[in-house]
Short mmCIF file of C-alpha atoms in Angstrom, two decimals:
data_model
loop_
_atom_site.label_atom_id
_atom_site.label_comp_id
_atom_site.label_asym_id
_atom_site.label_seq_id
_atom_site.Cartn_x
_atom_site.Cartn_y
_atom_site.Cartn_z
CA UNK X 1 38.20 -51.66 -72.20
CA UNK X 2 34.86 -53.41 -72.71
CA UNK X 3 33.85 -50.98 -75.45
CA UNK X 4 36.62 -52.37 -77.65
CA UNK X 5 34.59 -55.57 -77.95
CA UNK X 6 31.97 -53.53 -79.84
CA UNK X 7 34.15 -51.92 -82.49
CA UNK X 8 31.76 -52.99 -85.25
CA UNK X 9 28.92 -51.16 -83.50
CA UNK X 10 31.00 -48.01 -83.04
CA UNK X 11 31.95 -48.01 -86.71
CA UNK X 12 28.37 -48.59 -87.84
CA UNK X 13 26.51 -46.25 -85.49
CA UNK X 14 28.75 -43.20 -85.16
CA UNK X 15 27.83 -41.81 -88.58
CA UNK X 16 24.35 -43.31 -89.01
CA UNK X 17 21.16 -41.27 -88.61
CA UNK X 18 18.67 -43.99 -89.54
CA UNK X 19 17.33 -44.78 -86.04
CA UNK X 20 17.58 -41.42 -84.31
CA UNK X 21 13.78 -41.09 -84.35
CA UNK X 22 13.50 -44.22 -82.20
CA UNK X 23 15.39 -42.93 -79.18
CA UNK X 24 12.83 -41.98 -76.49
CA UNK X 25 15.23 -39.62 -74.71
CA UNK X 26 16.33 -37.91 -77.91
CA UNK X 27 12.66 -37.37 -78.73
CA UNK X 28 12.16 -35.24 -75.61
CA UNK X 29 15.53 -33.50 -75.23
CA UNK X 30 16.39 -33.04 -78.94
CA UNK X 31 20.07 -33.40 -78.04
CA UNK X 32 22.35 -35.23 -80.43
CA UNK X 33 24.10 -36.82 -77.45
CA UNK X 34 20.79 -38.51 -76.58
CA UNK X 35 20.64 -40.44 -79.86
CA UNK X 36 22.36 -43.72 -80.76
CA UNK X 37 24.67 -41.86 -83.15
CA UNK X 38 25.59 -39.31 -80.49
CA UNK X 39 26.40 -41.94 -77.90
CA UNK X 40 28.47 -43.91 -80.43
CA UNK X 41 30.48 -40.76 -81.19
CA UNK X 42 31.03 -40.20 -77.46
CA UNK X 43 32.19 -43.78 -76.99
CA UNK X 44 34.42 -43.58 -80.07
CA UNK X 45 36.12 -40.57 -78.50
CA UNK X 46 36.73 -42.63 -75.36
CA UNK X 47 38.08 -45.50 -77.45
CA UNK X 48 40.58 -43.23 -79.20
CA UNK X 49 41.57 -41.42 -75.99
CA UNK X 50 40.83 -43.28 -72.73
CA UNK X 51 41.28 -40.02 -70.81
CA UNK X 52 37.92 -38.97 -72.25
CA UNK X 53 36.34 -41.54 -69.95
CA UNK X 54 36.78 -38.94 -67.21
CA UNK X 55 34.62 -36.41 -69.08
CA UNK X 56 31.59 -35.81 -66.86
CA UNK X 57 29.40 -34.83 -69.82
CA UNK X 58 30.27 -38.08 -71.61
CA UNK X 59 29.42 -40.11 -68.52
CA UNK X 60 26.14 -38.21 -68.16
CA UNK X 61 25.22 -39.05 -71.76
CA UNK X 62 25.77 -42.75 -71.05
CA UNK X 63 23.49 -42.74 -68.01
CA UNK X 64 20.82 -40.65 -69.74
CA UNK X 65 20.13 -43.48 -72.18
CA UNK X 66 16.78 -45.25 -71.65
CA UNK X 67 18.22 -48.44 -73.20
CA UNK X 68 14.94 -49.20 -74.95
CA UNK X 69 16.79 -51.13 -77.71
CA UNK X 70 14.10 -50.05 -80.20
CA UNK X 71 16.92 -48.92 -82.48
CA UNK X 72 18.62 -52.33 -82.27
CA UNK X 73 15.39 -54.26 -82.85
CA UNK X 74 14.48 -52.25 -85.94
CA UNK X 75 18.00 -51.77 -87.32
CA UNK X 76 18.34 -53.62 -90.62
CA UNK X 77 21.66 -55.03 -89.35
CA UNK X 78 20.67 -55.16 -85.65
CA UNK X 79 23.79 -53.35 -84.47
CA UNK X 80 23.88 -53.59 -80.69
CA UNK X 81 24.13 -49.94 -79.61
CA UNK X 82 22.44 -50.88 -76.34
CA UNK X 83 25.16 -53.41 -75.61
CA UNK X 84 27.76 -50.77 -76.47
CA UNK X 85 26.34 -48.36 -73.89
CA UNK X 86 26.20 -51.10 -71.26
CA UNK X 87 29.86 -51.92 -71.98
CA UNK X 88 30.78 -48.24 -71.61
CA UNK X 89 28.96 -48.05 -68.29
CA UNK X 90 30.92 -51.06 -67.10
CA UNK X 91 34.16 -49.30 -68.09
CA UNK X 92 33.07 -46.21 -66.15
CA UNK X 93 32.37 -48.26 -63.02
CA UNK X 94 35.59 -50.25 -63.23
CA UNK X 95 37.55 -47.01 -63.56
CA UNK X 96 35.96 -45.74 -60.35
CA UNK X 97 34.21 -42.92 -62.22
CA UNK X 98 30.55 -43.70 -61.55
CA UNK X 99 28.61 -40.56 -60.54
CA UNK X 100 27.65 -40.30 -56.88
CA UNK X 101 23.93 -40.79 -57.55
CA UNK X 102 24.71 -43.95 -59.51
CA UNK X 103 26.93 -45.32 -56.74
CA UNK X 104 24.33 -44.52 -54.09
CA UNK X 105 21.62 -46.30 -56.06
CA UNK X 106 23.89 -49.30 -56.69
CA UNK X 107 24.70 -49.66 -52.99
CA UNK X 108 20.98 -49.68 -52.17
CA UNK X 109 20.36 -52.37 -54.78
CA UNK X 110 23.01 -54.60 -53.18
CA UNK X 111 21.07 -54.71 -49.92
CA UNK X 112 18.68 -57.53 -50.76
CA UNK X 113 17.42 -60.83 -49.40
CA UNK X 114 15.07 -63.36 -50.97
CA UNK X 115 12.43 -65.39 -49.15
CA UNK X 116 10.42 -68.39 -50.40
CA UNK X 117 6.99 -69.18 -48.95
CA UNK X 118 4.12 -71.52 -49.66
CA UNK X 119 3.73 -74.96 -51.18
CA UNK X 120 3.84 -76.20 -54.76
CA UNK X 121 6.09 -77.33 -57.57
CA UNK X 122 6.09 -73.94 -59.34
CA UNK X 123 7.78 -70.80 -57.98
CA UNK X 124 6.25 -67.38 -58.69
CA UNK X 125 8.20 -64.10 -58.62
CA UNK X 126 5.89 -61.09 -58.81
CA UNK X 127 3.24 -59.05 -57.01
CA UNK X 128 0.00 -60.96 -57.75
CA UNK X 129 0.31 -64.40 -56.10
CA UNK X 130 -3.48 -64.85 -56.02
CA UNK X 131 -3.35 -65.45 -59.79
CA UNK X 132 -1.15 -68.49 -59.18
CA UNK X 133 -2.87 -70.80 -56.69
CA UNK X 134 -0.79 -73.80 -55.73
CA UNK X 135 2.50 -72.01 -56.40
CA UNK X 136 5.26 -71.09 -54.01
CA UNK X 137 6.31 -67.44 -54.03
CA UNK X 138 9.73 -65.83 -53.87
CA UNK X 139 9.92 -62.25 -52.65
CA UNK X 140 12.70 -59.70 -52.60
CA UNK X 141 14.08 -56.79 -54.61
CA UNK X 142 15.59 -56.85 -58.09
CA UNK X 143 17.56 -60.07 -58.73
CA UNK X 144 20.61 -58.27 -60.15
CA UNK X 145 19.40 -56.81 -63.44
CA UNK X 146 19.42 -53.21 -62.24
CA UNK X 147 22.99 -53.45 -60.97
CA UNK X 148 24.08 -55.01 -64.25
CA UNK X 149 22.44 -52.20 -66.21
CA UNK X 150 24.20 -49.59 -64.06
CA UNK X 151 27.55 -51.20 -64.87
CA UNK X 152 28.11 -52.91 -61.52
CA UNK X 153 28.52 -56.39 -62.95
CA UNK X 154 30.37 -58.09 -60.09
CA UNK X 155 27.84 -56.74 -57.59
CA UNK X 156 25.04 -57.97 -59.83
CA UNK X 157 26.48 -61.47 -59.75
CA UNK X 158 26.53 -61.47 -55.96
CA UNK X 159 22.87 -60.48 -55.78
CA UNK X 160 21.96 -63.07 -58.41
CA UNK X 161 23.82 -65.73 -56.37
CA UNK X 162 21.44 -65.01 -53.46
CA UNK X 163 18.45 -65.32 -55.75
CA UNK X 164 19.77 -68.52 -57.30
CA UNK X 165 20.32 -70.04 -53.86
CA UNK X 166 16.74 -69.25 -52.83
CA UNK X 167 15.39 -70.81 -56.04
CA UNK X 168 17.49 -73.94 -55.53
CA UNK X 169 16.27 -74.30 -51.95
CA UNK X 170 12.66 -74.08 -53.17
CA UNK X 171 13.27 -77.28 -55.19
CA UNK X 172 10.93 -75.92 -57.89
CA UNK X 173 11.78 -76.64 -61.51
CA UNK X 174 9.62 -73.87 -63.00
CA UNK X 175 10.00 -70.18 -62.20
CA UNK X 176 7.23 -67.81 -63.30
CA UNK X 177 8.45 -64.22 -63.58
CA UNK X 178 6.17 -61.20 -63.91
CA UNK X 179 8.47 -58.18 -64.42
CA UNK X 180 9.95 -58.20 -67.95
CA UNK X 181 13.35 -56.90 -66.81
CA UNK X 182 13.69 -59.76 -64.32
CA UNK X 183 12.48 -62.27 -66.91
CA UNK X 184 15.08 -61.05 -69.41
CA UNK X 185 17.80 -61.28 -66.77
CA UNK X 186 16.91 -64.69 -65.38
CA UNK X 187 16.08 -66.73 -68.48
CA UNK X 188 18.84 -69.18 -69.27
CA UNK X 189 20.70 -68.50 -66.02
CA UNK X 190 19.14 -71.09 -63.71
CA UNK X 191 20.36 -74.56 -64.58
CA UNK X 192 17.59 -77.15 -64.36
CA UNK X 193 14.90 -74.50 -63.87
CA UNK X 194 12.55 -73.41 -66.65
CA UNK X 195 11.99 -69.64 -66.56
CA UNK X 196 8.73 -68.47 -68.13
CA UNK X 197 7.02 -65.11 -68.31
CA UNK X 198 3.79 -64.92 -66.36
CA UNK X 199 1.69 -64.42 -69.50
CA UNK X 200 3.06 -67.63 -70.99
CA UNK X 201 2.12 -69.47 -67.81
CA UNK X 202 -1.40 -68.01 -67.69
CA UNK X 203 -2.24 -69.17 -71.22
CA UNK X 204 -4.71 -70.65 -71.97
CA UNK X 205 -7.10 -68.51 -69.93
CA UNK X 206 -8.93 -69.98 -66.98
CA UNK X 207 -11.83 -67.54 -66.95
CA UNK X 208 -14.45 -66.27 -69.36
CA UNK X 209 -13.71 -62.95 -70.99
CA UNK X 210 -16.93 -61.11 -70.25
CA UNK X 211 -17.71 -57.77 -71.86
CA UNK X 212 -15.11 -56.48 -74.31
CA UNK X 213 -13.05 -53.51 -73.08
CA UNK X 214 -10.91 -51.33 -75.35
CA UNK X 215 -7.37 -50.74 -74.15
CA UNK X 216 -4.04 -49.42 -75.41
CA UNK X 217 -1.24 -51.90 -74.86
CA UNK X 218 2.14 -50.26 -74.21
CA UNK X 219 4.73 -52.70 -75.50
CA UNK X 220 7.47 -53.73 -73.09
CA UNK X 221 11.01 -52.82 -74.11
CA UNK X 222 12.23 -56.16 -72.82
CA UNK X 223 9.51 -58.44 -74.17
CA UNK X 224 9.54 -56.74 -77.57
CA UNK X 225 13.01 -55.36 -78.25
CA UNK X 226 15.10 -57.72 -76.11
CA UNK X 227 13.14 -60.97 -76.24
CA UNK X 228 11.79 -61.26 -79.77
CA UNK X 229 8.42 -59.51 -79.43
CA UNK X 230 6.73 -62.17 -77.32
CA UNK X 231 3.09 -62.64 -78.37
CA UNK X 232 1.82 -64.13 -75.09
CA UNK X 233 0.86 -60.83 -73.37
CA UNK X 234 -1.28 -59.68 -76.28
CA UNK X 235 -2.83 -63.12 -76.77
CA UNK X 236 -3.67 -63.39 -73.08
CA UNK X 237 -5.28 -59.95 -72.94
CA UNK X 238 -7.34 -60.63 -76.06
CA UNK X 239 -8.50 -63.96 -74.64
CA UNK X 240 -9.75 -62.08 -71.57
CA UNK X 241 -11.79 -59.70 -73.66
CA UNK X 242 -9.47 -56.74 -74.09
CA UNK X 243 -9.62 -55.20 -77.56
CA UNK X 244 -6.11 -53.82 -77.97
CA UNK X 245 -5.70 -50.60 -79.94
CA UNK X 246 -2.46 -49.23 -81.43
CA UNK X 247 -0.80 -46.38 -79.55
CA UNK X 248 1.51 -43.58 -80.62
CA UNK X 249 2.80 -42.38 -83.96
CA UNK X 250 4.14 -45.74 -85.15
CA UNK X 251 4.75 -49.32 -84.08
CA UNK X 252 8.52 -48.97 -83.73
CA UNK X 253 8.93 -46.39 -80.96
CA UNK X 254 9.25 -47.21 -77.27
CA UNK X 255 6.65 -45.73 -74.93
CA UNK X 256 7.93 -47.60 -71.88
CA UNK X 257 9.30 -44.48 -70.16
CA UNK X 258 12.73 -45.90 -69.35
CA UNK X 259 11.83 -49.53 -68.66
CA UNK X 260 14.95 -50.73 -70.48
CA UNK X 261 17.11 -48.86 -67.97
CA UNK X 262 15.21 -50.59 -65.10
CA UNK X 263 15.75 -47.83 -62.52
CA UNK X 264 15.51 -44.87 -64.88
CA UNK X 265 13.06 -42.88 -62.76
CA UNK X 266 15.32 -43.17 -59.72
CA UNK X 267 18.37 -42.19 -61.77
CA UNK X 268 16.90 -39.47 -64.00
CA UNK X 269 13.54 -38.34 -62.57
CA UNK X 270 13.32 -35.10 -64.57
CA UNK X 271 14.01 -36.90 -67.83
CA UNK X 272 11.64 -39.71 -66.89
CA UNK X 273 8.88 -37.19 -66.30
CA UNK X 274 9.48 -35.83 -69.81
CA UNK X 275 9.17 -39.34 -71.23
CA UNK X 276 5.87 -39.73 -69.40
CA UNK X 277 4.65 -36.34 -70.60
CA UNK X 278 5.26 -37.42 -74.18
CA UNK X 279 3.09 -40.49 -73.65
CA UNK X 280 0.36 -38.33 -72.13
CA UNK X 281 0.62 -35.92 -75.05
CA UNK X 282 0.26 -38.69 -77.60
CA UNK X 283 -2.70 -40.06 -75.66
CA UNK X 284 -4.54 -36.75 -76.10
CA UNK X 285 -7.80 -36.76 -74.18
CA UNK X 286 -7.20 -39.89 -72.12
CA UNK X 287 -10.35 -39.52 -70.06
CA UNK X 288 -11.88 -42.96 -69.76
CA UNK X 289 -9.00 -44.60 -71.65
CA UNK X 290 -7.31 -47.72 -70.31
CA UNK X 291 -3.62 -48.45 -70.76
CA UNK X 292 -2.14 -51.88 -70.11
CA UNK X 293 1.55 -52.68 -69.75
CA UNK X 294 3.48 -55.84 -68.95
CA UNK X 295 5.76 -53.88 -66.65
CA UNK X 296 5.07 -52.85 -63.07
CA UNK X 297 7.75 -50.17 -63.51
CA UNK X 298 5.93 -48.63 -66.48
CA UNK X 299 2.58 -48.75 -64.67
CA UNK X 300 3.88 -47.12 -61.52
CA UNK X 301 5.94 -44.49 -63.31
CA UNK X 302 3.16 -43.34 -65.61
CA UNK X 303 0.73 -43.10 -62.70
CA UNK X 304 3.30 -41.27 -60.58
CA UNK X 305 3.41 -38.30 -62.93
CA UNK X 306 -0.28 -38.31 -63.87
CA UNK X 307 -2.56 -39.94 -61.32
CA UNK X 308 -5.59 -39.43 -63.58
CA UNK X 309 -4.41 -41.88 -66.24
CA UNK X 310 -5.63 -45.45 -65.74
CA UNK X 311 -2.76 -47.88 -66.21
CA UNK X 312 -2.87 -51.57 -65.33
CA UNK X 313 -0.25 -54.25 -65.48
CA UNK X 314 -1.23 -57.32 -67.49
CA UNK X 315 -1.68 -59.19 -64.22
CA UNK X 316 -3.88 -56.37 -62.88
CA UNK X 317 -6.01 -56.62 -66.03
CA UNK X 318 -6.42 -60.38 -65.66
CA UNK X 319 -7.22 -60.08 -61.96
CA UNK X 320 -9.89 -57.52 -62.76
CA UNK X 321 -11.55 -59.97 -65.18
CA UNK X 322 -11.37 -62.73 -62.59
CA UNK X 323 -12.96 -60.61 -59.86
#
């Protein structure tokens, strides 16, 4: 079983309470099974008795995780509880035990094609091509990250092969990626192609900042907790005149409403709405407030459950300054 490769994590996390306050799902359900310790105990039970893998409640706990990795990033020993959950999901899928809603979502994610258009030596993968004049664009659904996160690793590889083929046929040696989940998935996987996040590519700014605007920046799970807390998004926003203010109770929690799980709102809509409600609650009177996020998923999900809140992606914010 894949979980056996994470025995050190199981041993460390199953009796440790130190990061329970950093689990976004645990903070809205108050269930022990929705904390890193609870999931480690569940997985330890499966390790000791593989028949427990058939336990529907155990499987549910694995797919309830938002995979923010805030606990891993702030753990003094950086134990990879997120990797442990992903390994357990892979074991569930390989045993043919994936829940029906998970299988249905996975099948939909397999149906994908990628198309390259335009001219240029740089290839852009995102929703704001006007910010990247002179670049080719590649369009299509998720490049395989969502399937990987759901535990469908072989299916993920097939989708990625399609994406890789389209990139190779573009003959571009630089790929600019906007969505943090896709950036995390693609970096280091395309031989001979440099993968950069869109905010890295857009620095230094090409427009004057104009009047300063206060905004709360909601950190990306991927850019912060997975990819070393990349500074480029914050630097870019500041250079365009956005005065970024801290949000929430502390700087360690995730307020990305399931971004780490990529398709969390499709998989667990009721839980996702609770995650959003917590963000709204912490925002208090958000009238006139502006929230900026690096993730299109976070933007769309927060707006879905509260249309009154103003949320922009980083690219949206830059486009607004350029208008």
